[in-house]
Amino acid sequence: MTKKTLGIGMVGYGFMGRAHSNAFAQAPHFFDLPFKPVLKAACARDANKLKPFADQWGYESTETDWRKLIDRKDIDIIDIAAPNNMHMEIAIAAAAAGKIVMCEKPLGRNAAESRKMVDAVEKAKVANMVWYNYRRIPAVTLAKQFIDEGKLGKIFHYRAKFLQDWTISADLPQGGQGLWRLDLGVAGSGVTGDLLAHCIDTSLWLNGGIKQVVGMTETFIKERHHNLTGKTEKVGIDDASLFLARYENGSLGNFEATRYARGHKALYTLEINGEKASIFWDLHDLHRLQYFDHGDEGITRGWRSIHVTDGDHPYMGKWWVPGLQIGYEHSFIHQAADFIQGLGDGKPASPTFRDALATDLVTDAVLKSAASKQWENVA
Ligand SMILES: NC(=O)c1ccc[n+]([C@@H]2O[C@H](COP(=O)([O-])OP(=O)(O)OC[C@H]3O[C@@H](n4cnc5c(N)ncnc54)[C@H](O)[C@@H]3O)[C@@H](O)[C@H]2O)c1
């Protein structure tokens, strides 16, 4: 029997356009899904750059205006892999047209935008999801399993860092292709919405809600050449962002993100300390979960490095034989597979737009606290 298809309309052909296209192409090969995703159309403004992307990934057609993509009857899912300033307008229009909407993170440039997006998808009753892909790295999913099973007991500390070093040069311009992340109007914020948003999403999932934060941000390079205006302009984004958090479960959080940590390219690490056990995970070693169990016999007690590649580890039964690793791109494949499975089951896969709004409420509070120099409540 042929499976019902899901026509994908992809907005953006950059880093995430490629990651998502790969996810939709691979997911049905490795997961038995209720629908078959079909790469119907890729969309971006520049037809000349779009065409080679569409050909390389096997899209059936292209569109240079996202409104036309939304109007098409053969498109079931609008997938937004464009810069942050495009998310709200496209998502709201797609929901109003009755399309399923998938969107990259952060959901909006701030929580006010995200709220409007949540209202739009909930009013239209369309399935929706945000690509917080780190939840679906098997070692991180295993951490969630350990916490839910009570292996850590009461949690005291949550510690996360996301460190990069690519904006240290004062000669680096802001704005335009590849550098929109440095342009406040497009990005909404700097590392707070870009990098910390990932750390916060994972933490809300693993450790529950955050009540209060106190934060500190810095913009080390105050002015940069702007690629779109051709002038030297003030830099409005935060280059570094650090905050402390109080969780609803009584635990304390400690977060840091920067693009000024020389030597680090994408060092996302998290550590959780509970009364019975601790866990540590590192994106550079993403297939391992470090685990310390105080219940182990004293003479052999110590940190174990669990190689998360066995068939009974999350997602790993779908891949190769035990001991063989998978990588970064698989987190997107897992997310696409879970989402499509959720459509079949009638159970939305997380994080939904509403789940992702919770992250934007925390990033808003962090930026508010950095400005007020006070503790701020998360709305
Ligand atoms: N989940 C993750 O780990 C992750 C990683 C990187 C980026 N992101 C998010 O993904 C989004 C895209 O980031 P990226 O790194 O892929 O950016 P990118 O600059 O590599 O690509 C952006 C794409 O959007 C297209 N675009 C821009 N304006 C458009 C418009 N008006 N209409 C149609 N297309 C348009 C560009 O042509 C380009 O193809 C951002 O929201 C970013 O925060 C998430």
Short mmCIF file of C-alpha atoms and ligand atoms in Angstrom, two decimals:
data_model
loop_
_atom_site.label_atom_id
_atom_site.label_comp_id
_atom_site.label_asym_id
_atom_site.label_seq_id
_atom_site.Cartn_x
_atom_site.Cartn_y
_atom_site.Cartn_z
CA MET A 1 0.00 0.00 0.00
CA THR A 2 1.39 3.44 -0.85
CA LYS A 3 1.66 5.82 2.07
CA LYS A 4 -0.06 9.17 2.14
CA THR A 5 2.50 11.86 1.38
CA LEU A 6 3.35 15.10 3.18
CA GLY A 7 4.45 17.87 0.82
CA ILE A 8 7.32 19.85 2.34
CA GLY A 9 7.81 23.54 1.55
CA MET A 10 11.23 24.59 2.84
CA VAL A 11 11.94 28.29 3.44
CA GLY A 12 15.72 28.85 3.41
CA TYR A 13 18.57 26.89 1.87
CA GLY A 14 21.32 27.74 4.37
CA PHE A 15 22.70 25.73 7.28
CA MET A 16 19.28 24.67 8.56
CA GLY A 17 17.69 24.34 5.12
CA ARG A 18 20.28 21.63 4.49
CA ALA A 19 19.89 20.00 7.94
CA HIS A 20 16.09 19.81 7.57
CA SER A 21 16.16 18.63 3.95
CA ASN A 22 18.50 15.83 5.00
CA ALA A 23 16.19 14.99 7.92
CA PHE A 24 13.09 14.64 5.72
CA ALA A 25 15.05 12.66 3.13
CA GLN A 26 16.55 10.23 5.66
CA ALA A 27 13.77 9.79 8.24
CA PRO A 28 11.59 7.43 6.14
CA HIS A 29 14.58 5.22 5.35
CA PHE A 30 15.28 4.46 9.00
CA PHE A 31 11.90 4.92 10.72
CA ASP A 32 8.60 3.25 9.79
CA LEU A 33 6.50 6.41 9.50
CA PRO A 34 2.77 6.86 8.87
CA PHE A 35 3.40 9.45 6.09
CA LYS A 36 6.07 9.84 3.44
CA PRO A 37 7.62 13.34 3.36
CA VAL A 38 8.15 14.62 -0.18
CA LEU A 39 10.47 17.57 -0.90
CA LYS A 40 7.98 19.58 -2.98
CA ALA A 41 9.44 23.08 -3.06
CA ALA A 42 12.39 25.07 -1.73
CA CYS A 43 11.96 28.81 -1.25
CA ALA A 44 14.38 31.75 -1.02
CA ARG A 45 14.60 35.17 -2.65
CA ASP A 46 17.54 34.56 -5.00
CA ALA A 47 16.45 32.14 -7.75
CA ASN A 48 20.03 31.64 -8.98
CA LYS A 49 21.30 30.48 -5.62
CA LEU A 50 18.15 28.51 -4.86
CA LYS A 51 18.17 26.37 -8.02
CA PRO A 52 21.42 24.46 -7.33
CA PHE A 53 20.26 23.79 -3.76
CA ALA A 54 16.87 22.53 -4.95
CA ASP A 55 18.53 20.30 -7.57
CA GLN A 56 21.10 18.93 -5.17
CA TRP A 57 18.52 17.97 -2.56
CA GLY A 58 15.91 16.72 -5.01
CA TYR A 59 13.20 19.36 -4.57
CA GLU A 60 10.55 19.14 -7.29
CA SER A 61 10.26 22.94 -7.68
CA THR A 62 11.28 26.36 -6.34
CA GLU A 63 9.53 29.54 -5.21
CA THR A 64 11.10 32.96 -4.62
CA ASP A 65 8.18 34.31 -2.57
CA TRP A 66 7.16 32.44 0.59
CA ARG A 67 3.57 33.68 0.16
CA LYS A 68 3.32 31.68 -3.07
CA LEU A 69 4.68 28.64 -1.27
CA ILE A 70 1.93 28.96 1.34
CA ASP A 71 -0.73 29.31 -1.38
CA ARG A 72 0.22 26.01 -2.99
CA LYS A 73 -2.22 23.13 -2.52
CA ASP A 74 0.52 20.48 -2.79
CA ILE A 75 2.35 21.84 0.29
CA ASP A 76 1.28 20.36 3.64
CA ILE A 77 4.18 21.53 5.86
CA ILE A 78 5.76 24.97 5.82
CA ASP A 79 9.21 24.55 7.35
CA ILE A 80 10.83 27.87 8.34
CA ALA A 81 14.63 27.69 8.15
CA ALA A 82 15.09 31.42 7.52
CA PRO A 83 16.59 34.08 9.84
CA ASN A 84 14.71 34.99 13.03
CA ASN A 85 13.02 38.15 11.71
CA MET A 86 11.13 36.03 9.15
CA HIS A 87 9.71 33.47 11.59
CA MET A 88 6.62 35.29 12.85
CA GLU A 89 5.21 36.59 9.60
CA ILE A 90 5.65 33.30 7.74
CA ALA A 91 4.36 31.13 10.61
CA ILE A 92 1.23 33.21 11.14
CA ALA A 93 0.41 33.26 7.40
CA ALA A 94 1.07 29.51 7.10
CA ALA A 95 -1.16 28.70 10.09
CA ALA A 96 -3.95 30.92 8.71
CA ALA A 97 -3.75 28.93 5.47
CA GLY A 98 -4.17 25.70 7.46
CA LYS A 99 -0.62 24.45 6.91
CA ILE A 100 1.36 22.40 9.40
CA VAL A 101 4.15 24.71 10.63
CA MET A 102 7.67 23.77 11.65
CA CYS A 103 9.98 26.59 12.66
CA GLU A 104 13.60 27.04 13.59
CA LYS A 105 14.59 28.41 16.99
CA PRO A 106 14.30 30.85 18.63
CA LEU A 107 10.56 30.84 17.88
CA GLY A 108 10.31 34.66 17.79
CA ARG A 109 12.81 37.47 18.21
CA ASN A 110 11.21 37.92 21.65
CA ALA A 111 8.36 36.42 23.66
CA ALA A 112 5.81 38.94 22.33
CA GLU A 113 6.39 37.62 18.79
CA SER A 114 6.36 34.02 20.00
CA ARG A 115 3.02 34.56 21.77
CA LYS A 116 1.44 35.73 18.52
CA MET A 117 2.80 32.65 16.78
CA VAL A 118 1.42 30.35 19.50
CA ASP A 119 -1.97 32.06 19.21
CA ALA A 120 -1.93 31.63 15.43
CA VAL A 121 -1.20 27.88 15.38
CA GLU A 122 -3.54 27.16 18.28
CA LYS A 123 -6.39 29.18 16.72
CA ALA A 124 -5.91 27.42 13.38
CA LYS A 125 -5.50 24.05 15.19
CA VAL A 126 -2.52 23.14 13.01
CA ALA A 127 0.28 20.83 14.14
CA ASN A 128 3.47 22.73 14.97
CA MET A 129 6.99 22.18 16.24
CA VAL A 130 10.22 24.10 16.86
CA TRP A 131 13.55 22.56 15.89
CA TYR A 132 15.23 22.40 19.31
CA ASN A 133 17.17 19.42 18.02
CA TYR A 134 19.46 18.78 21.00
CA ARG A 135 16.60 17.03 22.84
CA ARG A 136 16.97 14.25 20.29
CA ILE A 137 20.66 13.48 20.57
CA PRO A 138 20.42 9.95 22.03
CA ALA A 139 22.72 10.74 25.00
CA VAL A 140 20.56 13.76 25.92
CA THR A 141 17.37 11.73 25.49
CA LEU A 142 18.96 9.09 27.75
CA ALA A 143 19.64 11.80 30.35
CA LYS A 144 15.92 12.65 30.27
CA GLN A 145 15.10 8.96 30.75
CA PHE A 146 17.43 8.74 33.78
CA ILE A 147 15.88 11.85 35.36
CA ASP A 148 12.31 10.64 34.75
CA GLU A 149 13.18 7.24 36.27
CA GLY A 150 14.44 9.02 39.40
CA LYS A 151 18.05 7.88 38.98
CA LEU A 152 19.33 11.34 39.98
CA GLY A 153 16.85 11.85 42.83
CA LYS A 154 16.28 15.43 43.90
CA ILE A 155 18.16 17.80 41.60
CA PHE A 156 20.30 20.56 43.15
CA HIS A 157 22.30 22.02 40.26
CA TYR A 158 21.92 22.56 36.50
CA ARG A 159 24.98 23.96 34.70
CA ALA A 160 25.16 24.73 30.97
CA LYS A 161 27.58 26.48 28.64
CA PHE A 162 27.58 27.17 24.90
CA LEU A 163 30.94 28.58 23.80
CA GLN A 164 32.10 29.80 20.37
CA ASP A 165 34.87 32.12 19.14
CA TRP A 166 33.87 33.30 15.63
CA THR A 167 33.12 37.00 16.26
CA ILE A 168 36.30 38.05 18.10
CA SER A 169 37.73 40.05 15.16
CA ALA A 170 36.67 43.71 15.11
CA ASP A 171 36.95 43.55 11.30
CA LEU A 172 34.01 41.15 11.03
CA PRO A 173 31.04 43.07 9.60
CA GLN A 174 27.44 42.75 10.77
CA GLY A 175 24.32 42.10 8.67
CA GLY A 176 23.50 40.27 5.46
CA GLN A 177 24.09 36.70 4.45
CA GLY A 178 25.93 34.64 7.02
CA LEU A 179 26.22 37.62 9.41
CA TRP A 180 22.57 38.37 10.20
CA ARG A 181 23.21 36.93 13.68
CA LEU A 182 25.15 40.13 14.52
CA ASP A 183 22.29 42.38 13.36
CA LEU A 184 19.90 43.07 16.25
CA GLY A 185 16.94 43.87 13.99
CA VAL A 186 17.18 40.48 12.29
CA ALA A 187 18.34 38.27 15.15
CA GLY A 188 16.39 39.84 18.05
CA SER A 189 19.32 39.33 20.41
CA GLY A 190 22.84 37.94 20.33
CA VAL A 191 24.01 34.78 22.04
CA THR A 192 21.05 34.91 24.44
CA GLY A 193 18.51 33.99 21.75
CA ASP A 194 20.96 32.10 19.55
CA LEU A 195 22.98 29.88 21.89
CA LEU A 196 21.45 30.15 25.37
CA ALA A 197 18.03 29.40 23.86
CA HIS A 198 19.30 25.87 23.14
CA CYS A 199 20.65 25.48 26.70
CA ILE A 200 17.40 26.80 28.17
CA ASP A 201 15.17 24.57 26.04
CA THR A 202 17.13 21.46 27.06
CA SER A 203 17.07 22.54 30.70
CA LEU A 204 13.32 23.23 30.79
CA TRP A 205 12.81 19.75 29.33
CA LEU A 206 15.20 18.01 31.74
CA ASN A 207 14.72 20.03 34.92
CA GLY A 208 11.37 21.85 34.65
CA GLY A 209 10.38 25.50 34.84
CA ILE A 210 12.59 28.46 35.74
CA LYS A 211 11.09 31.01 38.16
CA GLN A 212 13.67 33.79 38.41
CA VAL A 213 16.91 34.86 36.75
CA VAL A 214 19.69 37.37 37.20
CA GLY A 215 21.82 37.99 34.14
CA MET A 216 24.73 39.92 32.74
CA THR A 217 25.49 40.61 29.07
CA GLU A 218 28.33 42.35 27.26
CA THR A 219 28.92 43.67 23.76
CA PHE A 220 32.70 43.62 23.41
CA ILE A 221 32.88 45.21 19.95
CA LYS A 222 30.62 48.27 20.05
CA GLU A 223 30.60 49.22 16.34
CA ARG A 224 30.96 47.21 13.16
CA HIS A 225 30.66 47.85 9.44
CA HIS A 226 27.12 46.97 8.33
CA ASN A 227 27.01 44.95 5.11
CA LEU A 228 23.57 46.18 4.08
CA THR A 229 23.89 49.92 4.82
CA GLY A 230 27.61 50.20 4.00
CA LYS A 231 28.12 52.30 7.16
CA THR A 232 29.79 51.69 10.52
CA GLU A 233 26.93 51.08 12.92
CA LYS A 234 26.39 50.39 16.61
CA VAL A 235 26.27 46.70 17.48
CA GLY A 236 23.01 45.99 19.32
CA ILE A 237 23.42 42.29 20.07
CA ASP A 238 24.92 40.72 23.20
CA ASP A 239 28.27 39.06 22.47
CA ALA A 240 28.28 37.21 25.80
CA SER A 241 25.46 36.36 28.20
CA LEU A 242 25.63 34.76 31.64
CA PHE A 243 22.82 34.13 34.09
CA LEU A 244 21.86 32.41 37.32
CA ALA A 245 18.46 30.78 37.68
CA ARG A 246 16.10 29.50 40.35
CA TYR A 247 14.01 26.55 39.20
CA GLU A 248 10.51 25.67 40.35
CA ASN A 249 11.88 22.39 41.79
CA GLY A 250 14.24 24.34 44.11
CA SER A 251 17.42 23.69 42.12
CA LEU A 252 19.89 26.37 41.03
CA GLY A 253 21.00 27.01 37.44
CA ASN A 254 24.16 28.55 36.04
CA PHE A 255 24.34 29.37 32.30
CA GLU A 256 26.94 30.96 30.03
CA ALA A 257 27.11 31.63 26.28
CA THR A 258 29.68 33.61 24.33
CA ARG A 259 31.22 33.97 20.88
CA TYR A 260 34.48 35.16 22.49
CA ALA A 261 35.84 31.92 23.99
CA ARG A 262 38.98 31.52 21.84
CA GLY A 263 39.46 27.88 20.89
CA HIS A 264 35.83 26.83 21.25
CA LYS A 265 33.70 26.38 18.13
CA ALA A 266 30.47 24.88 19.44
CA LEU A 267 31.15 23.66 22.96
CA TYR A 268 27.71 22.96 24.39
CA THR A 269 28.05 21.21 27.74
CA LEU A 270 25.57 20.46 30.48
CA GLU A 271 25.92 18.97 33.95
CA ILE A 272 23.20 18.05 36.40
CA ASN A 273 23.87 17.17 40.04
CA GLY A 274 21.22 15.25 41.97
CA GLU A 275 21.17 13.70 45.44
CA LYS A 276 21.80 10.19 44.08
CA ALA A 277 23.72 10.77 40.85
CA SER A 278 25.16 13.30 38.42
CA ILE A 279 25.30 13.45 34.64
CA PHE A 280 27.49 15.39 32.23
CA TRP A 281 27.17 15.76 28.44
CA ASP A 282 29.37 17.49 25.87
CA LEU A 283 28.38 18.22 22.26
CA HIS A 284 31.96 17.56 21.10
CA ASP A 285 31.57 14.00 22.38
CA LEU A 286 27.85 13.78 21.72
CA HIS A 287 27.46 10.01 21.73
CA ARG A 288 28.64 9.73 25.36
CA LEU A 289 26.78 10.38 28.60
CA GLN A 290 29.00 10.72 31.66
CA TYR A 291 27.23 9.27 34.70
CA PHE A 292 28.19 9.12 38.38
CA ASP A 293 26.02 6.93 40.60
CA HIS A 294 26.58 7.35 44.33
CA GLY A 295 24.76 4.02 44.84
CA ASP A 296 27.64 2.08 43.24
CA GLU A 297 29.88 0.00 45.49
CA GLY A 298 32.43 2.41 47.02
CA ILE A 299 35.52 0.60 45.83
CA THR A 300 34.51 0.87 42.15
CA ARG A 301 32.46 4.07 42.36
CA GLY A 302 33.40 6.70 39.79
CA TRP A 303 32.30 8.52 36.65
CA ARG A 304 31.20 6.09 33.91
CA SER A 305 31.36 7.07 30.30
CA ILE A 306 28.30 5.48 28.69
CA HIS A 307 28.77 4.98 24.95
CA VAL A 308 25.17 5.59 23.86
CA THR A 309 25.16 3.22 20.88
CA ASP A 310 23.32 0.09 22.07
CA GLY A 311 20.03 -1.02 20.53
CA ASP A 312 18.17 -0.27 23.77
CA HIS A 313 19.47 3.30 23.94
CA PRO A 314 17.06 5.97 22.64
CA TYR A 315 16.77 5.92 18.81
CA MET A 316 19.82 3.68 18.43
CA GLY A 317 17.86 0.52 17.55
CA LYS A 318 16.99 2.27 14.28
CA TRP A 319 20.62 2.72 13.23
CA TRP A 320 23.64 0.46 12.90
CA VAL A 321 24.98 -2.28 15.14
CA PRO A 322 25.94 -1.60 18.80
CA GLY A 323 29.15 0.38 19.15
CA LEU A 324 28.74 2.39 15.92
CA GLN A 325 28.12 6.08 16.46
CA ILE A 326 25.79 8.57 14.84
CA GLY A 327 26.21 12.37 14.70
CA TYR A 328 24.77 15.87 14.78
CA GLU A 329 22.52 15.54 11.72
CA HIS A 330 20.75 12.57 13.27
CA SER A 331 19.17 14.79 15.92
CA PHE A 332 17.21 16.48 13.07
CA ILE A 333 16.33 13.12 11.51
CA HIS A 334 14.96 11.97 14.89
CA GLN A 335 13.00 15.19 15.26
CA ALA A 336 11.45 14.87 11.78
CA ALA A 337 10.62 11.21 12.47
CA ASP A 338 9.02 11.94 15.86
CA PHE A 339 7.02 14.79 14.36
CA ILE A 340 5.67 12.69 11.48
CA GLN A 341 4.92 9.81 13.86
CA GLY A 342 3.08 12.29 16.12
CA LEU A 343 0.95 13.41 13.16
CA GLY A 344 -0.08 9.80 12.61
CA ASP A 345 -0.79 9.18 16.30
CA GLY A 346 -2.61 12.49 16.78
CA LYS A 347 -0.13 13.28 19.60
CA PRO A 348 1.96 16.41 18.97
CA ALA A 349 5.69 15.89 19.29
CA SER A 350 7.50 18.35 21.52
CA PRO A 351 8.67 21.06 21.57
CA THR A 352 5.52 22.68 20.23
CA PHE A 353 5.34 26.44 19.66
CA ARG A 354 3.90 26.72 23.17
CA ASP A 355 6.85 24.77 24.64
CA ALA A 356 9.27 27.03 22.75
CA LEU A 357 7.53 30.17 24.02
CA ALA A 358 8.67 29.10 27.51
CA THR A 359 12.30 29.46 26.36
CA ASP A 360 11.67 32.94 24.95
CA LEU A 361 10.09 33.99 28.25
CA VAL A 362 13.35 33.02 29.98
CA THR A 363 15.60 34.77 27.40
CA ASP A 364 13.44 37.91 27.69
CA ALA A 365 13.85 37.82 31.49
CA VAL A 366 17.63 37.37 31.15
CA LEU A 367 17.92 40.42 28.88
CA LYS A 368 15.61 42.41 31.16
CA SER A 369 17.75 41.50 34.17
CA ALA A 370 20.97 42.41 32.34
CA ALA A 371 19.49 45.88 31.76
CA SER A 372 17.93 46.34 35.22
CA LYS A 373 20.83 44.66 37.12
CA GLN A 374 18.14 43.01 39.28
CA TRP A 375 16.65 39.55 39.67
CA GLU A 376 13.67 39.27 37.31
CA ASN A 377 10.71 36.89 37.43
CA VAL A 378 10.07 34.76 34.33
CA ALA A 379 6.63 35.83 33.06
N1 LIG B 1 18.53 24.15 15.58
C1 LIG B 1 19.77 24.58 15.46
O1 LIG B 1 20.69 24.04 16.02
C2 LIG B 1 20.06 25.78 14.59
C3 LIG B 1 21.34 25.95 14.04
C4 LIG B 1 21.56 27.04 13.19
C5 LIG B 1 20.54 27.93 12.94
N2 LIG B 1 19.32 27.76 13.52
C6 LIG B 1 18.21 28.70 13.23
O2 LIG B 1 17.79 28.46 11.88
C7 LIG B 1 17.42 29.67 11.25
C8 LIG B 1 18.25 29.85 9.98
O3 LIG B 1 19.61 29.86 10.34
P1 LIG B 1 20.74 29.36 9.32
O4 LIG B 1 21.99 29.18 10.12
O5 LIG B 1 20.24 28.25 8.49
O6 LIG B 1 20.87 30.68 8.44
P2 LIG B 1 21.53 30.84 7.01
O7 LIG B 1 21.94 32.27 6.94
O8 LIG B 1 22.52 29.75 6.76
O9 LIG B 1 20.30 30.60 6.01
C9 LIG B 1 19.17 31.44 6.02
C10 LIG B 1 18.36 31.15 4.77
O10 LIG B 1 17.17 31.96 4.80
C11 LIG B 1 16.93 32.49 3.50
N3 LIG B 1 16.11 33.69 3.59
C12 LIG B 1 16.42 34.87 4.18
N4 LIG B 1 15.39 35.75 4.02
C13 LIG B 1 14.42 35.09 3.32
C14 LIG B 1 13.13 35.45 2.81
N5 LIG B 1 12.65 36.68 3.00
N6 LIG B 1 12.41 34.53 2.12
C15 LIG B 1 12.90 33.29 1.93
N7 LIG B 1 14.13 32.90 2.37
C16 LIG B 1 14.87 33.78 3.06
C17 LIG B 1 18.36 32.76 2.98
O11 LIG B 1 18.36 32.84 1.59
C18 LIG B 1 19.10 31.51 3.47
O12 LIG B 1 18.93 30.46 2.56
C19 LIG B 1 17.62 30.76 12.29
O13 LIG B 1 16.40 31.03 12.93
C20 LIG B 1 18.61 30.16 13.26
O14 LIG B 1 18.50 30.68 14.58
C21 LIG B 1 19.08 26.71 14.33
#
